[in-house]
mmCIF file of C-alpha atoms in Angstrom:
data_model
loop_
_atom_site.group_PDB
_atom_site.id
_atom_site.type_symbol
_atom_site.label_atom_id
_atom_site.label_comp_id
_atom_site.label_asym_id
_atom_site.label_seq_id
_atom_site.Cartn_x
_atom_site.Cartn_y
_atom_site.Cartn_z
ATOM 1 C CA UNK A 1 128.544 72.637 101.689
ATOM 2 C CA UNK A 2 130.073 69.345 99.421
ATOM 3 C CA UNK A 3 133.116 69.221 101.473
ATOM 4 C CA UNK A 4 135.178 68.662 98.566
ATOM 5 C CA UNK A 5 137.631 71.312 96.978
ATOM 6 C CA UNK A 6 136.955 70.852 93.351
ATOM 7 C CA UNK A 7 133.123 71.437 93.452
ATOM 8 C CA UNK A 8 131.702 75.059 93.094
ATOM 9 C CA UNK A 9 129.580 76.278 95.804
ATOM 10 C CA UNK A 10 127.917 79.295 94.926
ATOM 11 C CA UNK A 11 125.743 79.917 91.683
ATOM 12 C CA UNK A 12 128.484 82.903 90.101
ATOM 13 C CA UNK A 13 130.891 80.007 90.297
ATOM 14 C CA UNK A 14 128.908 77.516 88.598
ATOM 15 C CA UNK A 15 127.697 79.973 85.876
ATOM 16 C CA UNK A 16 131.010 80.200 84.584
ATOM 17 C CA UNK A 17 130.990 76.617 84.310
ATOM 18 C CA UNK A 18 127.899 76.243 82.417
ATOM 19 C CA UNK A 19 129.164 79.443 80.114
ATOM 20 C CA UNK A 20 132.427 77.415 79.646
ATOM 21 C CA UNK A 21 130.353 74.239 78.708
ATOM 22 C CA UNK A 22 128.162 76.017 76.337
ATOM 23 C CA UNK A 23 131.183 76.541 74.004
ATOM 24 C CA UNK A 24 131.320 72.799 73.429
ATOM 25 C CA UNK A 25 128.138 71.281 74.323
ATOM 26 C CA UNK A 26 125.447 73.999 74.163
ATOM 27 C CA UNK A 27 123.035 71.511 75.906
ATOM 28 C CA UNK A 28 119.914 72.619 73.624
ATOM 29 C CA UNK A 29 120.040 68.895 72.355
ATOM 30 C CA UNK A 30 120.330 65.429 73.232
ATOM 31 C CA UNK A 31 120.807 61.932 72.025
ATOM 32 C CA UNK A 32 120.050 61.140 69.339
ATOM 33 C CA UNK A 33 121.167 64.499 68.046
ATOM 34 C CA UNK A 34 124.670 66.007 68.393
ATOM 35 C CA UNK A 35 124.852 67.911 71.536
ATOM 36 C CA UNK A 36 128.066 69.285 70.137
ATOM 37 C CA UNK A 37 129.344 72.341 68.703
ATOM 38 C CA UNK A 38 129.301 72.502 64.923
ATOM 39 C CA UNK A 39 133.111 71.941 64.800
ATOM 40 C CA UNK A 40 133.253 69.250 66.937
ATOM 41 C CA UNK A 41 132.522 66.292 64.368
ATOM 42 C CA UNK A 42 134.606 63.020 64.827
ATOM 43 C CA UNK A 43 133.103 60.763 67.229
ATOM 44 C CA UNK A 44 134.268 57.635 69.447
ATOM 45 C CA UNK A 45 131.627 55.893 71.509
ATOM 46 C CA UNK A 46 131.944 53.835 74.747
ATOM 47 C CA UNK A 47 129.408 52.577 77.223
ATOM 48 C CA UNK A 48 127.747 55.225 79.844
ATOM 49 C CA UNK A 49 129.607 53.331 82.596
ATOM 50 C CA UNK A 50 132.622 53.181 81.263
ATOM 51 C CA UNK A 51 133.086 56.860 80.357
ATOM 52 C CA UNK A 52 131.829 57.876 83.840
ATOM 53 C CA UNK A 53 134.436 55.638 85.717
ATOM 54 C CA UNK A 54 138.131 55.560 86.606
ATOM 55 C CA UNK A 55 138.710 53.661 83.892
ATOM 56 C CA UNK A 56 138.243 56.701 81.662
ATOM 57 C CA UNK A 57 141.131 58.421 83.190
ATOM 58 C CA UNK A 58 143.656 57.095 81.174
ATOM 59 C CA UNK A 59 141.386 58.207 78.040
ATOM 60 C CA UNK A 60 141.405 61.673 79.513
ATOM 61 C CA UNK A 61 145.029 62.231 79.846
ATOM 62 C CA UNK A 62 145.446 60.980 76.280
ATOM 63 C CA UNK A 63 142.912 63.582 75.095
ATOM 64 C CA UNK A 64 144.586 66.417 77.356
ATOM 65 C CA UNK A 65 148.199 65.421 75.500
ATOM 66 C CA UNK A 66 146.602 65.123 72.340
ATOM 67 C CA UNK A 67 144.608 68.332 72.304
ATOM 68 C CA UNK A 68 146.897 70.707 74.540
ATOM 69 C CA UNK A 69 144.457 70.978 77.516
ATOM 70 C CA UNK A 70 145.535 72.638 80.893
ATOM 71 C CA UNK A 71 142.727 71.023 82.734
ATOM 72 C CA UNK A 72 139.345 69.360 82.131
ATOM 73 C CA UNK A 73 135.983 70.145 83.360
ATOM 74 C CA UNK A 74 132.766 68.271 84.272
ATOM 75 C CA UNK A 75 129.036 69.231 84.860
ATOM 76 C CA UNK A 76 125.960 67.026 85.794
ATOM 77 C CA UNK A 77 123.173 68.312 83.447
ATOM 78 C CA UNK A 78 120.545 66.002 84.585
ATOM 79 C CA UNK A 79 118.909 66.052 87.209
ATOM 80 C CA UNK A 80 118.877 69.781 87.218
ATOM 81 C CA UNK A 81 121.924 71.228 88.795
ATOM 82 C CA UNK A 82 119.386 73.690 90.813
ATOM 83 C CA UNK A 83 117.856 70.271 92.494
ATOM 84 C CA UNK A 84 121.142 69.032 93.275
ATOM 85 C CA UNK A 85 122.528 72.116 95.061
ATOM 86 C CA UNK A 86 119.212 71.814 97.181
ATOM 87 C CA UNK A 87 119.583 68.004 98.136
ATOM 88 C CA UNK A 88 123.527 68.093 98.614
ATOM 89 C CA UNK A 89 124.830 71.882 99.365
ATOM 90 C CA UNK A 90 126.920 72.429 96.078
ATOM 91 C CA UNK A 91 126.816 71.835 92.252
ATOM 92 C CA UNK A 92 127.500 68.659 90.335
ATOM 93 C CA UNK A 93 130.579 70.105 88.294
ATOM 94 C CA UNK A 94 134.114 69.980 88.971
ATOM 95 C CA UNK A 95 137.455 71.138 87.346
ATOM 96 C CA UNK A 96 141.075 69.467 87.337
ATOM 97 C CA UNK A 97 144.268 70.166 86.600
ATOM 98 C CA UNK A 98 145.488 67.824 83.406
ATOM 99 C CA UNK A 99 148.295 66.693 85.209
ATOM 100 C CA UNK A 100 146.287 65.252 88.351
ATOM 101 C CA UNK A 101 143.659 63.643 86.165
ATOM 102 C CA UNK A 102 144.638 59.923 86.723
ATOM 103 C CA UNK A 103 144.813 60.672 90.409
ATOM 104 C CA UNK A 104 141.666 62.677 90.976
ATOM 105 C CA UNK A 105 139.249 62.111 88.064
ATOM 106 C CA UNK A 106 137.505 59.111 90.209
ATOM 107 C CA UNK A 107 137.490 60.738 93.157
ATOM 108 C CA UNK A 108 135.651 63.539 91.806
ATOM 109 C CA UNK A 109 133.086 61.352 90.204
ATOM 110 C CA UNK A 110 132.672 59.116 92.919
ATOM 111 C CA UNK A 111 132.730 61.815 96.095
ATOM 112 C CA UNK A 112 129.934 61.341 98.409
ATOM 113 C CA UNK A 113 128.618 64.700 99.894
ATOM 114 C CA UNK A 114 128.144 64.388 103.431
ATOM 115 C CA UNK A 115 128.791 60.932 103.034
ATOM 116 C CA UNK A 116 125.838 60.400 101.095
ATOM 117 C CA UNK A 117 126.375 58.067 98.162
ATOM 118 C CA UNK A 118 123.268 58.961 96.310
ATOM 119 C CA UNK A 119 125.140 62.494 95.834
ATOM 120 C CA UNK A 120 128.220 61.481 93.934
ATOM 121 C CA UNK A 121 128.128 62.335 90.124
ATOM 122 C CA UNK A 122 128.414 58.595 89.381
ATOM 123 C CA UNK A 123 125.233 57.445 91.282
ATOM 124 C CA UNK A 124 123.030 60.674 90.447
ATOM 125 C CA UNK A 125 123.637 61.849 87.242
ATOM 126 C CA UNK A 126 121.754 60.929 84.105
ATOM 127 C CA UNK A 127 123.232 63.383 81.633
ATOM 128 C CA UNK A 128 127.074 64.479 82.166
ATOM 129 C CA UNK A 129 129.153 66.911 79.935
ATOM 130 C CA UNK A 130 133.226 66.960 80.126
ATOM 131 C CA UNK A 131 135.640 69.316 77.979
ATOM 132 C CA UNK A 132 139.227 70.220 77.895
ATOM 133 C CA UNK A 133 140.296 74.064 78.333
ATOM 134 C CA UNK A 134 141.095 74.066 74.459
ATOM 135 C CA UNK A 135 137.721 73.390 73.953
ATOM 136 C CA UNK A 136 138.793 71.129 71.016
ATOM 137 C CA UNK A 137 137.295 67.941 72.614
ATOM 138 C CA UNK A 138 134.321 67.159 74.743
ATOM 139 C CA UNK A 139 132.216 64.123 75.945
ATOM 140 C CA UNK A 140 128.373 63.924 76.279
ATOM 141 C CA UNK A 141 127.067 60.681 78.121
ATOM 142 C CA UNK A 142 123.371 59.824 78.739
ATOM 143 C CA UNK A 143 122.380 57.311 81.072
ATOM 144 C CA UNK A 144 119.025 56.185 79.366
ATOM 145 C CA UNK A 145 121.085 55.447 76.156
ATOM 146 C CA UNK A 146 123.980 53.768 78.327
ATOM 147 C CA UNK A 147 126.307 55.688 76.014
ATOM 148 C CA UNK A 148 129.139 58.055 76.189
ATOM 149 C CA UNK A 149 130.336 59.919 73.156
ATOM 150 C CA UNK A 150 133.525 61.814 72.958
ATOM 151 C CA UNK A 151 133.847 64.413 69.995
ATOM 152 C CA UNK A 152 136.872 66.177 68.782
ATOM 153 C CA UNK A 153 137.674 68.645 66.031
ATOM 154 C CA UNK A 154 139.747 66.526 64.393
ATOM 155 C CA UNK A 155 140.228 62.377 64.592
ATOM 156 C CA UNK A 156 141.253 60.941 67.841
ATOM 157 C CA UNK A 157 142.865 57.183 68.314
ATOM 158 C CA UNK A 158 142.243 56.150 72.017
ATOM 159 C CA UNK A 159 145.288 54.854 73.824
ATOM 160 C CA UNK A 160 146.187 51.351 72.844
ATOM 161 C CA UNK A 161 145.972 50.430 76.798
ATOM 162 C CA UNK A 162 142.499 52.035 77.050
ATOM 163 C CA UNK A 163 140.120 50.071 79.433
ATOM 164 C CA UNK A 164 137.065 51.528 77.745
ATOM 165 C CA UNK A 165 135.637 49.283 74.867
ATOM 166 C CA UNK A 166 135.126 51.810 72.020
ATOM 167 C CA UNK A 167 132.337 50.861 69.512
ATOM 168 C CA UNK A 168 130.610 52.054 66.451
ATOM 169 C CA UNK A 169 127.150 53.633 66.538
ATOM 170 C CA UNK A 170 125.709 50.567 65.218
ATOM 171 C CA UNK A 171 127.176 48.627 68.002
ATOM 172 C CA UNK A 172 126.560 50.894 70.615
ATOM 173 C CA UNK A 173 122.766 50.638 69.729
ATOM 174 C CA UNK A 174 122.756 47.050 69.772
ATOM 175 C CA UNK A 175 125.194 46.307 72.897
ATOM 176 C CA UNK A 176 124.346 49.371 74.993
ATOM 177 C CA UNK A 177 120.953 51.010 74.177
ATOM 178 C CA UNK A 178 118.593 48.860 72.719
ATOM 179 C CA UNK A 179 119.008 45.607 75.138
ATOM 180 C CA UNK A 180 117.805 48.374 78.227
ATOM 181 C CA UNK A 181 115.018 50.138 76.489
ATOM 182 C CA UNK A 182 111.741 48.804 78.000
ATOM 183 C CA UNK A 183 109.820 50.470 75.125
ATOM 184 C CA UNK A 184 111.626 49.537 71.886
ATOM 185 C CA UNK A 185 113.575 52.369 70.127
ATOM 186 C CA UNK A 186 111.694 54.581 67.863
ATOM 187 C CA UNK A 187 112.641 53.883 64.122
ATOM 188 C CA UNK A 188 113.112 57.972 63.691
ATOM 189 C CA UNK A 189 115.309 57.972 66.773
ATOM 190 C CA UNK A 190 117.811 54.994 65.750
ATOM 191 C CA UNK A 191 117.996 56.343 62.210
ATOM 192 C CA UNK A 192 118.829 59.754 63.366
ATOM 193 C CA UNK A 193 121.348 58.226 66.048
ATOM 194 C CA UNK A 194 123.129 56.180 63.315
ATOM 195 C CA UNK A 195 123.046 59.034 60.740
ATOM 196 C CA UNK A 196 124.541 61.191 63.275
ATOM 197 C CA UNK A 197 127.254 58.909 65.006
ATOM 198 C CA UNK A 198 127.975 56.563 62.232
ATOM 199 C CA UNK A 199 131.784 57.010 60.999
ATOM 200 C CA UNK A 200 132.283 59.604 58.449
#
């Protein structure tokens, strides 16, 4: 068991998360392609660690107010949820009421099952999806690209008090992705990322 009340503890409960996620981020594609459902075509880009941190809580609160969500869900997609359950006794997913986001978001991301720090989503997840109950926005974050993308069905302006540095697609590559790639980013992948996430 995870010992944390937000995490699903059986396969059927986790399958419900996955069914819901598939409506906004089907998961068949990863970066540099858009992993989002076709209606989510307005993008904001930040660094992976910023989107997967307590600093993102105020932005999430702004998103739920802008799009009328009752709750926000999160699922770690990589490593595999099945592997995660074998190691930690529960599934890497949680759902939080909109009113509790700023209080509980970081607690959920950083929760250590059985006091094992390697089990927190913040530490262990390489790909994470988040979304609101309205299905009008979603987040996809990939550690290997060091990028988190917010996709919305209409333009969204982050709050003025945001603690996340929101950048252009070009800046995301220059500042986050390419400095950490041990092998240079393939030109085709670079071009695809820019074509997909450059401001329209």
